[in-house]
Coordinates of C-alpha atoms in Angstrom, one line a residue:
X247 CA 68.8 161.4 37.7
X248 CA 67.0 161.7 41.0
X249 CA 69.5 164.3 42.3
X250 CA 68.5 166.7 39.6
X251 CA 64.8 166.0 40.1
X252 CA 64.9 167.3 43.7
X253 CA 67.8 169.8 43.6
X254 CA 66.1 172.7 41.9
X255 CA 62.9 172.6 43.9
X256 CA 64.9 172.3 47.1
X257 CA 67.1 175.3 46.2
X258 CA 64.0 177.5 46.0
X259 CA 61.7 175.8 48.6
X260 CA 64.1 175.6 51.5
X261 CA 65.0 179.3 51.6
X262 CA 61.3 180.2 51.1
X263 CA 60.3 178.1 54.1
X264 CA 63.1 179.5 56.2
X265 CA 62.2 183.0 55.3
X266 CA 58.6 182.4 56.2
X267 CA 59.8 180.9 59.6
X268 CA 62.0 183.9 60.2
X269 CA 59.2 186.3 59.5
X270 CA 56.8 184.3 61.7
X271 CA 59.1 184.1 64.7
X272 CA 60.2 187.7 64.3
X273 CA 56.6 188.9 64.3
X274 CA 56.4 187.4 67.9
X275 CA 59.9 188.2 69.2
X276 CA 61.2 191.0 67.1
X277 CA 64.0 190.9 64.6
X278 CA 67.0 191.4 67.0
X279 CA 65.8 188.6 69.3
X280 CA 65.1 186.3 66.4
X281 CA 68.6 186.8 65.0
X282 CA 70.1 186.2 68.4
X283 CA 68.0 183.0 68.7
X284 CA 69.3 181.8 65.3
X285 CA 72.9 182.3 66.4
X286 CA 72.2 180.7 69.8
X287 CA 70.6 177.6 68.3
X288 CA 73.5 177.2 65.8
X289 CA 76.1 177.4 68.5
X290 CA 74.3 174.9 70.7
X291 CA 73.8 172.6 67.7
X292 CA 77.4 172.7 66.7
X293 CA 78.4 171.9 70.3
X294 CA 76.0 169.0 70.3
X295 CA 77.3 167.8 67.0
X296 CA 80.8 167.9 68.3
X297 CA 80.0 165.9 71.4
X298 CA 77.8 163.4 69.6
X299 CA 80.4 163.0 66.8
X300 CA 83.1 162.2 69.3
X301 CA 80.8 159.7 71.0
X302 CA 80.0 158.0 67.6
X303 CA 83.7 157.8 66.7
X304 CA 84.5 156.2 70.1
X305 CA 81.7 153.7 69.7
X306 CA 82.8 152.7 66.2
X307 CA 86.4 152.3 67.3
X308 CA 85.4 150.1 70.2
X309 CA 83.2 147.9 67.9
X310 CA 86.0 147.5 65.4
X311 CA 88.4 146.5 68.1
X312 CA 86.0 143.9 69.2
X313 CA 85.8 142.6 65.6
X314 CA 82.3 143.7 65.0
X315 CA 81.1 145.8 62.0
X316 CA 80.0 149.2 63.2
X317 CA 77.0 149.4 60.9
X318 CA 74.5 151.2 63.1
X319 CA 77.2 153.4 64.5
X320 CA 78.2 154.4 61.0
X321 CA 74.6 155.4 60.2
X322 CA 74.6 157.4 63.4
X323 CA 77.7 159.1 62.2
X324 CA 76.0 160.0 58.9
X325 CA 73.0 161.4 60.9
X326 CA 75.3 163.5 63.1
X327 CA 77.2 164.8 60.0
X328 CA 74.0 165.8 58.1
X329 CA 72.5 167.2 61.3
X330 CA 75.5 169.3 61.9
X331 CA 75.4 170.6 58.3
X332 CA 71.8 171.6 58.7
X333 CA 72.6 173.3 62.0
X334 CA 75.2 175.5 60.2
X335 CA 72.6 176.7 57.8
X336 CA 70.6 179.7 59.1
X337 CA 66.9 179.0 59.7
X338 CA 64.5 177.4 62.2
X339 CA 63.3 174.5 60.1
X340 CA 66.8 173.3 59.2
X341 CA 67.7 173.7 62.9
X342 CA 64.8 171.6 64.0
X343 CA 65.7 168.8 61.6
X344 CA 69.4 169.2 62.4
X345 CA 68.7 168.9 66.2
X346 CA 66.6 165.8 65.6
X347 CA 69.4 164.2 63.6
X348 CA 72.0 165.0 66.2
X349 CA 70.0 164.2 69.3
X350 CA 70.4 160.4 70.1
X351 CA 66.7 159.8 71.1
X352 CA 65.3 160.9 67.7
X353 CA 68.1 159.6 65.5
X354 CA 66.5 156.1 65.1
X355 CA 63.7 157.7 63.1
X356 CA 66.2 158.7 60.5
X357 CA 68.3 155.5 60.8
X358 CA 65.4 153.4 59.6
X359 CA 64.8 155.7 56.6
X360 CA 68.5 155.5 55.8
X361 CA 68.6 151.7 56.0
X362 CA 65.7 151.5 53.6
X363 CA 67.2 154.0 51.2
X364 CA 70.6 152.2 51.2
X365 CA 68.9 148.8 50.7
X366 CA 66.9 150.2 47.7
X367 CA 70.1 151.7 46.2
X368 CA 71.9 148.4 46.5
X369 CA 69.1 146.4 45.0
X370 CA 68.8 148.6 41.9
X371 CA 72.6 148.8 41.5
X372 CA 73.1 152.5 42.0
X373 CA 74.9 152.2 45.3
X374 CA 78.3 150.5 45.3
X375 CA 80.6 149.8 48.2
X376 CA 84.2 148.8 48.1
X377 CA 85.9 146.3 50.4
X378 CA 89.5 146.6 51.4

């Protein structure tokens, strides 16, 4: 299973990279300012996630009322959700990735990757969707 293949290395690699980033930034700014910066970026990220999430929901409702399938908008919603999750985690690398997922101008980079991943999963039969 692919999840298990990447889960254990990620559980060790992500905290190690975040610790390295914390040490690097705190060597320039000092530990108290670094902690304050981490809290500040998380708060700003959560506010951005909230704003962008509401915008994505409004766009998808409007598209459904017009009779269109909100495919791109739903992928944007996934990006905002995962970006918000990464912004909650403490660390600079996860914050950078989270901000790029939540920020509308950089979201298309991830949308293309998500589309290719979903297409691959649908072709090999490991991704199923249900219609109502």
